[in-house]
Coordinates of C-alpha atoms in Angstrom, one line a residue:
M118 CA 36.2 -35.6 34.1
T119 CA 36.6 -34.6 30.4
N120 CA 32.8 -34.4 29.9
T121 CA 32.7 -31.9 32.4
L122 CA 36.3 -30.0 31.3
T123 CA 34.4 -30.0 27.7
L124 CA 30.9 -29.1 28.8
A125 CA 33.0 -25.9 31.0
S126 CA 34.8 -25.0 27.4
R127 CA 31.6 -25.1 25.3
R128 CA 29.6 -22.6 28.2
D129 CA 32.7 -20.1 28.2
E130 CA 32.5 -19.9 24.0
Q131 CA 28.8 -19.5 24.4
R132 CA 29.6 -16.9 26.9
R133 CA 32.4 -15.2 24.9
T134 CA 30.0 -15.2 21.6
A135 CA 27.4 -13.8 23.3
A136 CA 29.3 -10.9 24.7
A137 CA 31.3 -10.5 21.2
R138 CA 27.8 -10.1 20.0
R139 CA 26.4 -7.5 22.2
R140 CA 29.7 -5.5 21.5
A141 CA 28.9 -5.7 17.7
R142 CA 25.2 -4.7 18.1
S143 CA 26.7 -1.8 20.4
A144 CA 29.4 -0.5 18.6
R145 CA 29.5 2.8 16.8
P146 CA 31.4 4.2 14.0
P147 CA 34.7 6.2 15.4
W148 CA 33.1 9.1 13.7
E149 CA 29.3 9.1 15.7
E150 CA 29.8 10.6 19.2
P151 CA 27.3 8.5 21.9
P152 CA 24.2 9.7 22.1
T153 CA 23.3 12.1 24.9
A154 CA 20.5 12.5 27.4
V155 CA 19.1 15.4 25.5
G156 CA 19.5 13.8 22.5
Q157 CA 17.6 10.7 23.1
A158 CA 14.8 12.1 25.1
A159 CA 14.4 14.7 21.6
K160 CA 14.5 11.3 19.8
G161 CA 12.0 9.5 22.0
L162 CA 9.8 13.1 22.2
T163 CA 9.4 13.2 18.1
L164 CA 8.8 9.9 18.0
G165 CA 5.7 9.8 20.3
G166 CA 4.5 13.4 18.7
T167 CA 4.5 10.9 15.2
L168 CA 2.6 8.1 16.9
A169 CA 0.4 10.1 18.6
V170 CA -0.6 12.4 15.5
I171 CA -0.9 9.2 13.2
L172 CA -3.1 6.8 16.3
V173 CA -5.1 9.7 17.9
P174 CA -7.1 10.6 14.9
L175 CA -7.3 6.6 13.7
W176 CA -8.3 6.0 17.6
I177 CA -10.9 9.1 17.5
I178 CA -12.8 7.3 14.2
V179 CA -13.2 3.8 15.4
V180 CA -14.5 5.3 18.8
T181 CA -17.1 6.9 16.8
S182 CA -18.1 4.4 14.5
F183 CA -19.0 2.2 17.7
S184 CA -20.7 5.1 19.6
T185 CA -24.4 5.7 19.8
P186 CA -26.3 8.6 18.9
G187 CA -26.5 9.9 22.6
A188 CA -22.7 8.8 23.0
I189 CA -22.4 11.3 19.9
N190 CA -24.9 14.1 20.9
R191 CA -23.0 14.5 24.4
A192 CA -19.6 14.8 22.6
G193 CA -20.6 17.7 20.6
G194 CA -19.5 15.9 18.0
L195 CA -16.6 13.0 17.1
V196 CA -16.0 10.9 20.4
V197 CA -12.7 10.6 22.3
W198 CA -13.8 8.4 25.0
P199 CA -16.0 5.4 24.9
D200 CA -19.5 6.2 25.9
G201 CA -22.3 3.7 24.9
L202 CA -20.7 1.6 22.3
T203 CA -22.9 -0.3 19.9
T204 CA -22.3 -2.5 16.7
E205 CA -25.7 -1.0 15.1
S206 CA -23.8 1.2 12.8
Y207 CA -21.7 -2.0 11.2
R208 CA -24.6 -3.8 10.8
Q209 CA -26.6 -1.1 8.8
M210 CA -23.6 -0.5 7.1
L211 CA -23.0 -4.1 5.6
G212 CA -26.8 -5.0 5.4
D213 CA -27.0 -1.6 2.5
P214 CA -26.3 -2.9 -0.7
T215 CA -25.0 0.1 -2.0
V216 CA -21.3 -0.3 0.6
V217 CA -21.4 -4.1 -0.2
T218 CA -21.6 -3.7 -3.8
A219 CA -19.2 -0.5 -3.7
L220 CA -17.0 -3.1 -1.4
T221 CA -16.9 -5.7 -4.3
V222 CA -16.6 -3.3 -7.1
S223 CA -13.4 -2.0 -4.9
L224 CA -12.2 -5.5 -4.9
G225 CA -12.6 -5.9 -8.0
I226 CA -10.7 -2.7 -9.2
T227 CA -8.0 -3.6 -7.0
V228 CA -7.2 -6.8 -7.7
V229 CA -7.1 -6.9 -11.4
G230 CA -5.7 -3.7 -12.2
T231 CA -2.9 -4.5 -9.7
A232 CA -2.5 -8.3 -12.2
I233 CA -2.5 -6.0 -14.8
S234 CA 0.1 -2.9 -13.9
M235 CA 1.9 -5.5 -12.6
A236 CA 2.1 -7.3 -15.6
V237 CA 3.4 -4.5 -17.8
S238 CA 5.4 -3.1 -15.2
I239 CA 7.4 -5.7 -15.1
L240 CA 7.2 -6.8 -18.7
C241 CA 8.4 -2.9 -19.4
A242 CA 11.4 -3.1 -16.4
Y243 CA 12.5 -6.3 -17.4
G244 CA 13.2 -5.3 -21.3
L245 CA 14.8 -2.0 -20.7
S246 CA 17.1 -3.8 -17.9
R247 CA 18.9 -5.9 -21.0
P248 CA 21.3 -3.8 -22.6
R249 CA 21.1 -5.4 -25.8
S250 CA 17.2 -5.3 -26.5
F251 CA 15.7 -3.4 -29.6
G252 CA 15.3 0.3 -28.8
H253 CA 15.4 0.4 -25.1
R254 CA 17.4 3.9 -24.8
F255 CA 14.4 5.3 -26.9
V256 CA 11.5 3.9 -24.9
L257 CA 13.6 4.6 -21.7
L258 CA 13.6 8.6 -22.8
L259 CA 9.7 8.2 -23.9
L260 CA 8.8 7.0 -20.4
V261 CA 11.1 9.4 -18.6
V262 CA 9.5 12.5 -20.7
T263 CA 6.2 11.5 -19.9
M264 CA 7.3 12.0 -15.8
F265 CA 7.3 15.9 -16.8
V266 CA 4.9 16.3 -19.4
G267 CA 1.3 14.9 -19.9
G268 CA -2.0 15.7 -22.2
G269 CA -3.8 17.4 -19.7
L270 CA -7.2 16.3 -18.1
I271 CA -9.3 17.3 -21.0
P272 CA -7.1 15.6 -23.5
T273 CA -7.1 12.5 -21.6
F274 CA -10.8 12.9 -20.5
L275 CA -11.6 12.9 -24.8
V276 CA -9.3 10.0 -25.8
V277 CA -11.1 7.7 -22.9
T278 CA -14.5 8.9 -24.2
D279 CA -14.1 8.6 -27.7
L280 CA -12.3 5.2 -27.5
G281 CA -15.7 3.6 -25.2
G282 CA -14.7 4.3 -22.0
Y283 CA -17.2 6.4 -20.6
D284 CA -19.5 4.1 -17.8
Q285 CA -16.9 1.3 -18.4
W286 CA -15.1 -0.3 -16.1
W287 CA -11.7 -0.3 -17.6
A288 CA -11.5 3.3 -17.9
L289 CA -11.3 2.8 -14.1
I290 CA -7.7 0.5 -14.3
L291 CA -6.2 1.3 -17.8
P292 CA -6.1 4.9 -18.1
S293 CA -3.4 5.0 -14.5
A294 CA -2.3 1.2 -15.4
V295 CA 1.4 2.2 -15.3
S296 CA 3.8 4.0 -13.5
V297 CA 6.8 5.3 -14.9
F298 CA 8.4 5.7 -11.6
N299 CA 7.9 1.7 -10.4
I300 CA 9.2 0.6 -13.5
L301 CA 12.3 2.6 -13.4
V302 CA 12.4 1.7 -9.5
L303 CA 11.9 -2.3 -11.2
R304 CA 14.2 -1.7 -13.7
A305 CA 17.0 -1.0 -11.2
F306 CA 16.6 -3.8 -9.6
Y307 CA 16.4 -5.9 -12.7
Q308 CA 20.2 -4.3 -13.8
D309 CA 21.5 -5.2 -10.7
T310 CA 20.6 -9.1 -11.4
S311 CA 24.1 -11.4 -11.0
S312 CA 24.8 -11.6 -14.2
E313 CA 26.4 -14.9 -13.5
L314 CA 22.8 -16.3 -12.9
I315 CA 21.5 -15.5 -16.0
D316 CA 24.8 -16.4 -18.1
A317 CA 24.6 -19.8 -15.7
A318 CA 20.2 -20.4 -16.9
R319 CA 21.5 -19.3 -20.5
M320 CA 24.0 -22.3 -20.9
D321 CA 21.6 -24.4 -19.4
G322 CA 18.6 -23.4 -22.3
A323 CA 17.0 -21.0 -20.8
G324 CA 14.9 -18.3 -22.8
E325 CA 13.8 -15.2 -21.7
W326 CA 10.7 -16.2 -20.1
R327 CA 12.7 -18.5 -18.2
I328 CA 15.2 -15.9 -17.1
L329 CA 12.3 -13.3 -16.1
W330 CA 10.3 -16.1 -14.4
S331 CA 12.8 -18.4 -12.5
V332 CA 16.2 -15.9 -12.3
V333 CA 15.5 -12.2 -12.2
L334 CA 11.9 -11.6 -10.1
P335 CA 12.6 -14.4 -7.1
T336 CA 15.9 -12.5 -6.4
S337 CA 13.8 -9.2 -6.5
R338 CA 10.4 -10.2 -4.1
A339 CA 11.2 -7.1 -2.2
V340 CA 10.8 -4.4 -4.9
T341 CA 7.8 -6.9 -6.2
A342 CA 6.1 -6.6 -3.1
V343 CA 6.4 -3.1 -2.6
T344 CA 5.1 -2.5 -5.9
A345 CA 2.5 -3.8 -5.5
L346 CA 1.7 -2.4 -2.9
F347 CA 1.5 1.0 -4.2
Y348 CA -0.2 -0.4 -7.3
A349 CA -3.0 -1.9 -4.7
V350 CA -3.0 1.0 -2.2
G351 CA -3.4 3.9 -5.9
Y352 CA -6.4 1.4 -6.7
W353 CA -7.8 0.8 -3.5
N354 CA -8.3 4.8 -2.8
S355 CA -9.0 5.8 -6.5
F356 CA -12.4 7.8 -6.8
F357 CA -11.6 10.3 -9.5
N358 CA -11.7 8.2 -12.0
V359 CA -15.4 7.3 -11.1
M360 CA -16.1 11.3 -10.9
L361 CA -14.9 11.7 -14.7
Y362 CA -16.1 8.3 -16.1
M363 CA -19.5 6.8 -14.5
P364 CA -20.6 9.7 -12.2
T365 CA -24.3 8.6 -12.3
D366 CA -24.4 4.9 -12.4
S367 CA -24.0 4.2 -8.1
Q368 CA -24.0 0.6 -9.2
K369 CA -20.9 1.3 -10.1
W370 CA -18.8 2.8 -7.5
P371 CA -16.2 2.1 -5.6
L372 CA -16.1 2.3 -1.5
Q373 CA -14.1 5.3 -1.6
Y374 CA -16.5 7.2 -4.2
V375 CA -19.7 6.1 -1.5
L376 CA -17.5 7.1 0.8
L377 CA -16.8 10.9 -0.4
T378 CA -21.0 11.2 -1.3
Y379 CA -21.6 9.8 2.4
V380 CA -19.0 11.9 4.5
N381 CA -18.0 15.1 2.6
R382 CA -21.4 15.6 1.0
G383 CA -23.0 14.5 4.2
N384 CA -25.4 12.2 2.4
G385 CA -27.2 9.2 4.4
L386 CA -27.3 5.9 3.6
P387 CA -30.1 4.7 1.0
G388 CA -32.5 3.0 3.3
S389 CA -31.2 4.4 6.8
V390 CA -33.4 4.6 9.8
N391 CA -31.4 7.2 10.8
S392 CA -34.3 10.1 11.9
G393 CA -30.7 13.1 12.0
F394 CA -28.1 13.8 13.9
G395 CA -29.6 15.4 16.9
S396 CA -31.9 12.4 17.6
T397 CA -31.1 10.7 20.7
H398 CA -33.8 7.4 19.9
A399 CA -32.5 6.9 16.2
Q400 CA -30.7 3.3 16.5
T401 CA -27.3 5.0 14.5
A402 CA -26.3 8.2 14.3
P403 CA -25.6 9.7 10.4
L404 CA -21.9 10.7 11.6
S405 CA -21.2 7.1 13.2
L406 CA -22.8 5.5 10.1
Q407 CA -19.8 7.8 8.0
M408 CA -17.0 6.7 10.7
A409 CA -18.2 2.9 10.2
V410 CA -17.4 3.8 6.2
V411 CA -14.2 4.8 6.8
V412 CA -13.2 2.7 9.1
L413 CA -14.4 -0.2 6.4
T414 CA -11.9 1.6 3.6
L415 CA -8.7 1.2 6.2
V416 CA -9.4 -2.3 7.2
P417 CA -7.6 -3.8 4.1
L418 CA -4.9 -1.6 4.0
V419 CA -3.8 -2.5 7.8
V420 CA -4.3 -6.1 6.8
V421 CA -2.1 -6.1 4.2
Y422 CA 0.5 -3.6 4.8
P423 CA 1.8 -5.9 8.1
F424 CA 2.8 -8.3 5.2
V425 CA 4.9 -6.0 3.0
Q426 CA 5.8 -3.3 5.7
K427 CA 9.6 -5.8 6.1
H428 CA 10.2 -5.6 2.2
L429 CA 9.6 -1.6 2.1
R430 CA 13.4 -0.2 3.2
A431 CA 14.9 -3.5 1.2
G432 CA 12.7 -2.5 -1.9
V433 CA 12.4 1.4 -2.4
L434 CA 15.4 2.8 -1.1
T435 CA 18.0 -0.2 -2.2
G436 CA 16.6 0.5 -5.4
A437 CA 17.0 3.6 -5.3
I438 CA 20.8 3.7 -4.7
K439 CA 21.5 1.1 -7.0
G440 CA 20.1 3.5 -9.4

């Protein structure tokens, strides 16, 4: 009998707890009015329209990349509905040495550039976040000035080329290695690190390097992940520096510049078996091949973004509020 009463009381307690949680989730601030049917419908339409604007072009690009020349001819260009799908464009693209080399170059530039940018940004932000660091106010002022005043394109090109950067790999990384905005966001987070944790680490004999590695960085994982994502996307999508510093050597082109050449300028892949857009007997259509290159440039970002997306609000918005 006692066990039965205990079990019943536990069930009642669980029901009350679940009901309290539901009320807490549905509770609204006193100043917030309950949503109306029109407002809910407008929100749904806005969200649906935004998703359509984003997803429909991606759908068209992917379907066109898998389409046969006949399907593209029947559609008159970009294909909306699947018709005669094939993977020949991807086989031909991945079998082309120019694309494979460009993919390797892009991955290398992204990994090395992101590592260098993060190392410089973290060290600079941590130094500027310490109130007793030497000259941190003057350095911070110089960094902020560079956000509004720049030397311009021609002086930058002359400096890089005079330093021997023309046709060199480092010219694709170092000129854009540091973002002052990212440093300021990191600095805001580091300043908000609990002083009790830092004092406790100092009492245990930890130096600045140990404090940065064992205290500051673990408590700032969100902003670190978001900053790394920003740098990686910037390096992955970069093509302008290639136009400046290595426009002739195609073996050093990253994937984005290959995409610019094949899509915007309408050139075909070297060694392609295509006989033209209007040929229904070609194995692949130039448009299908171009869309396949576009899909290849999007895949790494689509794969990485879901793992970092959860940190976006905590990393950027919170840092902006704290700053």
